[in-house]
CSV table of C-alpha atoms and ligand atoms in Angstrom, one decimal:
chain,number,residue,atom,x,y,z
A,1,MET,CA,6.8,1.2,-33.2
A,2,LYS,CA,6.6,0.2,-29.6
A,3,LEU,CA,10.3,0.8,-28.8
A,4,ALA,CA,10.2,4.3,-30.4
A,5,LYS,CA,7.1,5.1,-28.4
A,6,GLU,CA,8.7,4.0,-25.1
A,7,ILE,CA,11.9,6.0,-25.8
A,8,GLY,CA,9.7,9.0,-26.6
A,9,ARG,CA,7.8,8.5,-23.3
A,10,ILE,CA,11.1,8.3,-21.4
A,11,SER,CA,12.5,11.4,-23.1
A,12,ARG,CA,9.6,13.5,-21.9
A,13,LEU,CA,9.8,12.5,-18.3
A,14,ASP,CA,11.0,14.8,-15.5
A,15,ARG,CA,14.7,14.1,-14.8
A,16,TYR,CA,17.1,14.7,-12.0
A,17,LYS,CA,19.0,17.9,-12.6
A,18,ARG,CA,22.5,17.3,-11.5
A,19,PRO,CA,23.9,20.3,-9.7
A,20,GLU,CA,26.7,22.1,-11.4
A,21,LYS,CA,30.2,22.0,-9.8
A,22,VAL,CA,31.5,25.5,-9.1
A,23,LYS,CA,35.1,25.6,-8.3
A,24,GLY,CA,35.9,27.0,-4.8
A,25,ALA,CA,32.2,27.4,-3.9
A,26,ALA,CA,30.7,26.4,-0.6
A,27,LYS,CA,28.5,23.5,-1.5
A,28,LEU,CA,25.4,23.6,0.6
A,29,ASP,CA,23.0,22.2,-2.1
A,30,SER,CA,23.2,18.4,-1.8
A,31,ASN,CA,23.1,17.7,2.0
A,32,GLU,CA,26.6,16.2,2.1
A,33,ASN,CA,28.6,16.3,5.3
A,34,PHE,CA,31.4,18.7,5.1
A,35,ALA,CA,31.6,19.0,8.8
A,36,LEU,CA,33.4,15.6,8.7
A,37,ASP,CA,37.1,16.3,8.3
A,38,SER,CA,38.2,15.8,4.7
A,39,GLU,CA,41.6,14.5,5.9
A,40,PHE,CA,39.9,11.8,7.9
A,41,ILE,CA,38.2,10.4,4.8
A,42,ALA,CA,41.2,11.1,2.5
A,43,LYS,CA,43.5,9.1,4.7
A,44,ILE,CA,41.2,6.1,4.9
A,45,ALA,CA,40.7,6.3,1.1
A,46,ALA,CA,44.5,6.4,0.5
A,47,GLU,CA,45.0,3.3,2.7
A,48,ALA,CA,42.2,1.5,1.0
A,49,ALA,CA,43.7,2.2,-2.4
A,50,ARG,CA,47.1,1.0,-1.3
A,51,GLY,CA,45.7,-2.3,-0.1
A,52,ALA,CA,43.3,-3.1,-2.9
A,53,ASP,CA,43.9,-5.6,-5.8
A,54,LEU,CA,41.5,-4.2,-8.3
A,55,ARG,CA,42.2,-7.1,-10.7
A,56,GLU,CA,39.9,-9.2,-8.5
A,57,TYR,CA,36.1,-8.9,-8.0
A,58,PRO,CA,35.3,-7.9,-4.4
A,59,LEU,CA,34.5,-11.0,-2.3
A,60,ASP,CA,35.5,-10.7,1.4
A,61,GLU,CA,35.0,-6.9,1.3
A,62,LEU,CA,31.3,-7.2,1.0
A,63,GLY,CA,31.2,-9.5,4.2
A,64,HIS,CA,33.3,-7.0,6.1
A,65,LEU,CA,30.9,-4.1,5.2
A,66,TYR,CA,27.9,-6.2,6.4
A,67,GLY,CA,29.6,-6.9,9.7
A,68,GLN,CA,30.3,-3.2,10.3
A,69,LEU,CA,26.8,-2.1,9.3
A,70,ALA,CA,25.3,-4.7,11.7
A,71,LYS,CA,27.5,-3.4,14.5
A,72,TYR,CA,26.6,0.3,13.8
A,73,ILE,CA,22.8,-0.2,13.7
A,74,GLY,CA,22.8,-3.0,16.3
A,75,ILE,CA,20.8,-5.3,14.0
A,76,SER,CA,22.0,-8.7,12.6
A,77,GLU,CA,23.3,-8.6,9.0
A,78,LYS,CA,20.6,-11.2,8.1
A,79,TYR,CA,18.2,-8.2,7.9
A,80,ILE,CA,20.5,-5.9,5.9
A,81,GLY,CA,21.0,-5.5,2.1
A,82,VAL,CA,23.5,-3.1,0.5
A,83,GLY,CA,23.6,-1.2,-2.8
A,84,SER,CA,25.4,1.3,-4.9
A,85,GLY,CA,23.8,4.2,-2.9
A,86,SER,CA,20.2,4.0,-1.6
A,87,ASP,CA,19.2,5.3,-5.1
A,88,GLN,CA,20.2,1.9,-6.6
A,89,ILE,CA,18.3,0.0,-3.9
A,90,ILE,CA,15.1,2.1,-4.6
A,91,GLU,CA,15.6,1.3,-8.3
A,92,LEU,CA,15.8,-2.4,-7.8
A,93,LEU,CA,12.9,-2.6,-5.4
A,94,LEU,CA,10.7,-0.6,-7.8
A,95,ALA,CA,11.6,-2.8,-10.7
A,96,THR,CA,11.2,-6.2,-8.9
A,97,LEU,CA,8.5,-5.6,-6.2
A,98,ALA,CA,6.3,-3.0,-7.8
A,99,GLY,CA,6.7,-2.8,-11.6
A,100,ARG,CA,4.8,-1.4,-14.5
A,101,GLY,CA,1.2,-0.6,-14.0
A,102,SER,CA,1.4,-0.5,-10.2
A,103,ARG,CA,0.6,2.5,-8.1
A,104,ALA,CA,2.6,4.4,-5.5
A,105,ILE,CA,1.6,7.0,-2.9
A,106,VAL,CA,3.8,9.7,-1.5
A,107,PHE,CA,3.2,12.9,0.4
A,108,VAL,CA,4.6,16.1,-1.2
A,109,PRO,CA,6.9,17.8,-1.3
A,110,THR,CA,9.3,14.9,-1.0
A,111,PHE,CA,12.4,13.4,-2.5
A,112,SER,CA,11.7,14.0,-6.2
A,113,TYR,CA,14.1,11.2,-7.4
A,114,PHE,CA,11.7,8.7,-6.0
A,115,ILE,CA,8.8,10.1,-7.9
A,116,ASP,CA,10.9,10.3,-11.1
A,117,ARG,CA,12.0,6.7,-10.8
A,118,CYS,CA,8.4,5.5,-10.3
A,119,GLU,CA,7.4,7.3,-13.5
A,120,LEU,CA,10.4,5.8,-15.3
A,121,ASN,CA,9.2,2.4,-14.3
A,122,GLY,CA,5.7,3.0,-15.4
A,123,ILE,CA,4.4,3.3,-11.8
A,124,ARG,CA,1.6,5.9,-11.3
A,125,VAL,CA,2.2,8.2,-8.3
A,126,ASP,CA,-0.6,9.6,-6.1
A,127,GLU,CA,0.6,12.8,-4.3
A,128,VAL,CA,-0.9,13.9,-1.0
A,129,PRO,CA,0.1,17.4,0.0
A,130,LEU,CA,1.6,18.0,3.4
A,131,GLY,CA,0.0,20.7,5.6
A,132,LYS,CA,1.2,24.3,6.0
A,133,ASP,CA,3.9,23.3,8.6
A,134,PHE,CA,4.6,20.1,6.7
A,135,GLU,CA,2.4,18.0,9.0
A,136,LEU,CA,0.6,15.0,7.5
A,137,ASP,CA,-3.1,14.2,7.7
A,138,ALA,CA,-2.4,10.5,8.3
A,139,ARG,CA,-6.0,9.4,8.1
A,140,LYS,CA,-6.4,11.0,4.6
A,141,PHE,CA,-3.1,9.5,3.5
A,142,VAL,CA,-4.1,6.0,4.7
A,143,ARG,CA,-7.5,6.3,3.0
A,144,ARG,CA,-5.8,7.2,-0.4
A,145,ALA,CA,-3.1,4.6,0.2
A,146,LYS,CA,-5.6,1.8,0.1
A,147,LYS,CA,-5.6,2.1,-3.7
A,148,ALA,CA,-1.8,2.0,-3.9
A,149,ASP,CA,0.6,-1.0,-4.0
A,150,LEU,CA,3.6,0.9,-2.7
A,151,VAL,CA,3.9,3.6,-0.1
A,152,TYR,CA,6.9,6.0,0.3
A,153,ILE,CA,7.6,7.8,3.5
A,154,CYS,CA,10.7,10.0,3.6
A,155,SER,CA,11.8,10.2,7.3
A,156,PRO,CA,13.1,12.9,7.9
A,157,ASN,CA,11.6,14.3,4.7
A,158,ASN,CA,13.7,15.9,2.0
A,159,PRO,CA,13.3,18.9,1.3
A,160,THR,CA,11.2,19.9,4.3
A,161,GLY,CA,13.6,18.5,6.9
A,162,ASN,CA,11.0,17.3,9.4
A,163,GLN,CA,10.5,13.8,10.6
A,164,LEU,CA,6.9,12.9,11.2
A,165,ASP,CA,5.9,11.9,14.7
A,166,LYS,CA,6.8,8.2,15.3
A,167,LYS,CA,3.2,7.4,16.2
A,168,THR,CA,1.9,8.8,13.0
A,169,VAL,CA,4.3,6.7,10.9
A,170,GLN,CA,3.5,3.6,13.0
A,171,TYR,CA,-0.2,4.2,12.5
A,172,ILE,CA,0.3,4.4,8.7
A,173,ILE,CA,2.3,1.1,8.8
A,174,ASP,CA,-0.2,-0.6,11.0
A,175,SER,CA,-3.0,0.4,8.6
A,176,LEU,CA,-1.4,-0.7,5.4
A,177,ARG,CA,-0.4,-4.3,5.9
A,178,GLY,CA,0.3,-6.1,2.7
A,179,LYS,CA,1.5,-3.0,0.8
A,180,LEU,CA,5.2,-2.5,0.2
A,181,ILE,CA,6.2,0.4,2.5
A,182,LEU,CA,9.6,2.1,1.9
A,183,VAL,CA,10.7,4.3,4.7
A,184,ASP,CA,13.6,6.4,3.4
A,185,GLU,CA,15.8,7.2,6.4
A,186,ALA,CA,18.7,8.8,4.5
A,187,TYR,CA,18.9,11.5,7.2
A,188,ALA,CA,17.9,9.4,10.2
A,189,ASP,CA,21.4,9.7,11.8
A,190,PHE,CA,20.5,13.3,12.5
A,191,ALA,CA,17.0,12.5,13.7
A,192,GLY,CA,15.1,11.3,16.7
A,193,TYR,CA,14.2,7.8,15.8
A,194,SER,CA,14.7,5.0,13.2
A,195,LEU,CA,12.2,2.3,12.2
A,196,ALA,CA,15.0,-0.1,11.3
A,197,ARG,CA,14.3,-2.6,14.1
A,198,GLU,CA,10.5,-2.4,13.4
A,199,ALA,CA,11.2,-3.2,9.7
A,200,THR,CA,12.9,-6.5,10.7
A,201,ARG,CA,9.6,-7.7,12.3
A,202,ARG,CA,7.3,-6.7,9.4
A,203,ASP,CA,6.8,-8.6,6.2
A,204,ASN,CA,6.2,-5.4,4.1
A,205,VAL,CA,8.5,-2.7,5.4
A,206,VAL,CA,11.9,-1.7,4.1
A,207,VAL,CA,14.0,1.0,5.7
A,208,LEU,CA,16.5,2.7,3.4
A,209,ARG,CA,19.7,4.2,4.8
A,210,THR,CA,22.9,5.6,3.3
A,211,LEU,CA,26.5,6.5,4.1
A,212,SER,CA,26.2,9.5,1.7
A,213,LYS,CA,25.0,11.9,4.4
A,214,ALA,CA,26.2,11.6,8.0
A,215,PHE,CA,29.1,9.3,7.1
A,216,GLY,CA,30.5,11.8,4.5
A,217,LEU,CA,30.7,9.2,1.7
A,218,ALA,CA,28.4,10.5,-1.0
A,219,GLY,CA,31.2,9.9,-3.5
A,220,ALA,CA,31.7,6.3,-2.5
A,221,ARG,CA,28.0,5.4,-3.3
A,222,VAL,CA,27.1,3.1,-0.5
A,223,GLY,CA,23.6,2.6,0.7
A,224,TYR,CA,21.8,-0.1,2.7
A,225,MET,CA,18.4,-1.3,3.6
A,226,VAL,CA,17.0,-3.1,6.7
A,227,THR,CA,14.0,-5.4,6.3
A,228,ASN,CA,12.7,-8.8,7.2
A,229,ARG,CA,15.0,-11.8,6.9
A,230,LYS,CA,13.2,-13.3,3.9
A,231,LEU,CA,13.3,-10.2,1.8
A,232,ALA,CA,16.9,-9.3,2.8
A,233,GLY,CA,17.9,-12.8,1.9
A,234,ALA,CA,16.2,-12.7,-1.5
A,235,PHE,CA,17.7,-9.2,-2.1
A,236,LYS,CA,21.2,-10.5,-1.4
A,237,SER,CA,20.9,-13.7,-3.4
A,238,THR,CA,18.8,-12.7,-6.3
A,239,ILE,CA,17.6,-9.1,-6.6
A,240,GLN,CA,21.0,-7.4,-6.2
A,241,SER,CA,23.7,-7.9,-8.8
A,242,PRO,CA,26.7,-9.9,-7.6
A,243,TYR,CA,29.2,-7.0,-7.3
A,244,PRO,CA,27.2,-3.7,-6.8
A,245,ILE,CA,29.9,-1.8,-4.9
A,246,SER,CA,33.6,-1.4,-5.9
A,247,THR,CA,36.3,-2.9,-3.7
A,248,LEU,CA,37.5,0.6,-2.9
A,249,SER,CA,34.1,1.8,-1.8
A,250,LEU,CA,33.5,-1.3,0.3
A,251,THR,CA,36.8,-1.0,2.0
A,252,ILE,CA,36.5,2.8,2.6
A,253,ALA,CA,32.9,2.4,4.0
A,254,THR,CA,34.0,-0.5,6.3
A,255,ARG,CA,36.9,1.5,7.7
A,256,VAL,CA,34.8,4.7,8.2
A,257,LEU,CA,32.2,2.6,10.0
A,258,GLU,CA,35.0,1.1,12.2
A,259,ARG,CA,35.6,4.7,13.3
A,260,SER,CA,31.9,5.6,13.8
A,261,ALA,CA,32.7,7.2,17.1
A,262,GLN,CA,34.3,10.1,15.2
A,263,VAL,CA,31.3,10.3,12.8
A,264,LYS,CA,28.9,10.4,15.8
A,265,LYS,CA,30.9,13.3,17.3
A,266,THR,CA,30.5,15.1,14.0
A,267,ILE,CA,26.7,14.4,13.9
A,268,GLU,CA,26.4,16.0,17.3
A,269,GLU,CA,28.3,19.1,16.0
A,270,VAL,CA,26.0,19.3,12.9
A,271,LYS,CA,23.0,19.1,15.2
A,272,ALA,CA,24.4,21.9,17.4
A,273,GLU,CA,25.1,24.0,14.3
A,274,ARG,CA,21.6,23.3,12.9
A,275,LYS,CA,20.2,24.8,16.1
A,276,ARG,CA,22.6,27.8,16.0
A,277,VAL,CA,21.8,28.5,12.3
A,278,PHE,CA,18.0,28.1,13.0
A,279,ASP,CA,18.2,30.5,15.9
A,280,ARG,CA,20.1,33.1,13.9
A,281,LEU,CA,17.7,32.9,11.0
A,282,ALA,CA,14.8,33.3,13.4
A,283,GLN,CA,16.1,36.8,14.1
A,284,VAL,CA,15.9,37.8,10.5
A,285,ASP,CA,12.8,39.7,9.5
A,286,GLY,CA,10.6,38.5,6.6
A,287,ILE,CA,11.9,34.9,6.4
A,288,LYS,CA,10.7,31.7,8.1
A,289,THR,CA,12.8,28.6,8.9
A,290,TYR,CA,11.2,25.3,9.5
A,291,ARG,CA,12.2,22.9,12.3
A,292,SER,CA,14.5,20.2,10.9
A,293,ASP,CA,15.5,16.7,12.0
A,294,ALA,CA,18.0,16.4,9.2
A,295,ASN,CA,21.3,18.1,8.2
A,296,PHE,CA,19.6,20.8,6.3
A,297,LEU,CA,17.0,23.6,6.7
A,298,PHE,CA,14.0,24.5,4.7
A,299,ILE,CA,13.7,28.3,4.5
A,300,GLU,CA,10.9,30.4,3.1
A,301,THR,CA,12.3,33.7,2.1
A,302,GLY,CA,9.2,35.2,0.3
A,303,LYS,CA,10.0,38.6,-1.2
A,304,ARG,CA,13.7,38.4,-0.1
A,305,TYR,CA,14.3,35.4,-2.4
A,306,ARG,CA,16.0,37.2,-5.3
A,307,ALA,CA,18.1,39.4,-3.0
A,308,ILE,CA,19.3,36.5,-1.0
A,309,ALA,CA,20.0,34.3,-4.0
A,310,LYS,CA,22.0,37.1,-5.6
A,311,GLU,CA,24.1,37.7,-2.5
A,312,LEU,CA,24.7,33.9,-2.2
A,313,GLU,CA,25.9,33.7,-5.8
A,314,LYS,CA,28.2,36.7,-5.3
A,315,GLU,CA,29.7,35.0,-2.3
A,316,GLY,CA,30.1,31.6,-4.0
A,317,ILE,CA,27.6,29.8,-1.8
A,318,ILE,CA,25.4,27.2,-3.5
A,319,VAL,CA,22.1,26.2,-2.0
A,320,ARG,CA,19.1,24.4,-3.4
A,321,LEU,CA,16.8,27.1,-4.8
A,322,LEU,CA,13.3,25.7,-4.9
A,323,GLY,CA,11.3,28.8,-5.6
A,324,SER,CA,7.6,28.2,-4.9
A,325,ALA,CA,7.0,24.9,-3.1
A,326,ALA,CA,3.9,23.5,-1.3
A,327,GLY,CA,2.2,26.9,-1.0
A,328,HIS,CA,5.3,28.6,0.3
A,329,SER,CA,7.2,31.2,-1.7
A,330,GLY,CA,10.9,31.8,-2.2
A,331,CYS,CA,11.9,28.5,-0.8
A,332,MET,CA,15.5,27.3,-0.3
A,333,ARG,CA,17.0,24.2,1.1
A,334,VAL,CA,20.3,24.7,2.8
A,335,ALA,CA,22.7,22.1,4.1
A,336,ILE,CA,24.4,22.5,7.4
A,337,GLY,CA,28.1,22.7,6.7
A,338,THR,CA,31.2,23.6,8.8
A,339,ARG,CA,30.8,26.5,11.2
A,340,GLU,CA,32.7,28.7,8.8
A,341,MET,CA,30.4,27.8,5.8
A,342,ASN,CA,27.4,28.3,7.9
A,343,ASP,CA,28.6,31.7,9.1
A,344,ARG,CA,29.2,32.8,5.5
A,345,PHE,CA,25.7,31.7,4.6
A,346,LEU,CA,24.2,33.6,7.5
A,347,SER,CA,26.1,36.8,6.7
A,348,CYS,CA,24.7,36.7,3.1
A,349,VAL,CA,21.2,36.3,4.3
A,350,GLU,CA,21.6,39.1,6.9
A,351,ARG,CA,23.2,41.4,4.3
A,352,ALA,CA,20.6,40.7,1.7
A,353,VAL,CA,17.7,41.5,4.0
A,354,VAL,CA,19.0,44.8,5.2
A,355,ALA,CA,20.0,46.0,1.7
B,1,PLP,C1,15.8,11.2,0.9
B,1,PLP,C2,16.9,10.7,0.2
B,1,PLP,N1,17.0,9.4,-0.1
B,1,PLP,C3,18.0,8.9,-0.8
B,1,PLP,C4,19.0,9.7,-1.3
B,1,PLP,C5,20.1,9.1,-2.1
B,1,PLP,O1,21.1,8.7,-1.3
B,1,PLP,P1,22.3,7.8,-1.9
B,1,PLP,O2,23.5,8.7,-2.1
B,1,PLP,O3,22.5,6.7,-0.9
B,1,PLP,O4,21.9,7.2,-3.3
B,1,PLP,C6,19.0,11.1,-1.0
B,1,PLP,C7,20.1,12.0,-1.5
B,1,PLP,O5,20.0,13.2,-1.6
B,1,PLP,C8,17.9,11.6,-0.3
B,1,PLP,O6,17.8,12.9,0.0
């Protein structure tokens, strides 16, 4: 039976393994922004809850969010679409603009959710490995991409942390006109450049952004995309469901964006901490840390992997343990947290290595 076969196929697919919540642990495994004061967010959330009438569907609140997003990125709301996290926007674009039987191309390692969602939607994925220092052979990528319908570029890339040189990404975009190109900029607030403005001028480029990372709103589930006016219009009127984000999340997101000066200050603090943690790790024998343009670091710990993982567990620090990845051994992805969290992480690494 066709239905049973399809359910069987879906059950065998790779799936996102949701991290476990460990009470009291320092959570450095999901690239959230704990450097943003929890009271700042909690106060805004409490005010939003007091003012909301949840008996009504959200109407004006969506417009307010569009207004604030446009202000933050300096691009008219005509080019913006919002969703319940950028995850949901990816999902909708895959289902409507790619679809079963089409082909996607990605470089690897990259954001595994994207690959999983392609497979769920019956989209075949061609994977081009990044080089030893996570650089991309752009000519090779473009050559292979000619056979694809859909191109995914994670910029900065999760889990490696690096953002490809702007010229390289621009070359890829210039070479692949007519293909849908998704540039996932979930971490662009911490990086050197964004292609959002470029996307407004192209008929095939979508830049995906989120408030889950720099804006400290992973729990509110608010993402957005920037693209050309026609696609943004079709997305808003037809592709997106009428009420994708709750009144509470819309109001909270709008109010946090109104105070983006505070968020920008935190972004600068995270970037300074990223440098400090990187420099301290560079002093540790036997491990290698890769340059990052995001709010996390990719660390290759080789033979020290087990010892470091054990010490972290003992200290209640959760990081993303990747094991072997892309020809590197003992890999970990570690978010940049508060100075105190980062210090605890660094002490564990230093202790494990001398032990
Ligand atoms: C590259 C990348 N894109 C998208 C997302 C999902 O973001 P959102 O919370 O907006 O769904 C993540 C979250 O980890 C991510 O790393």
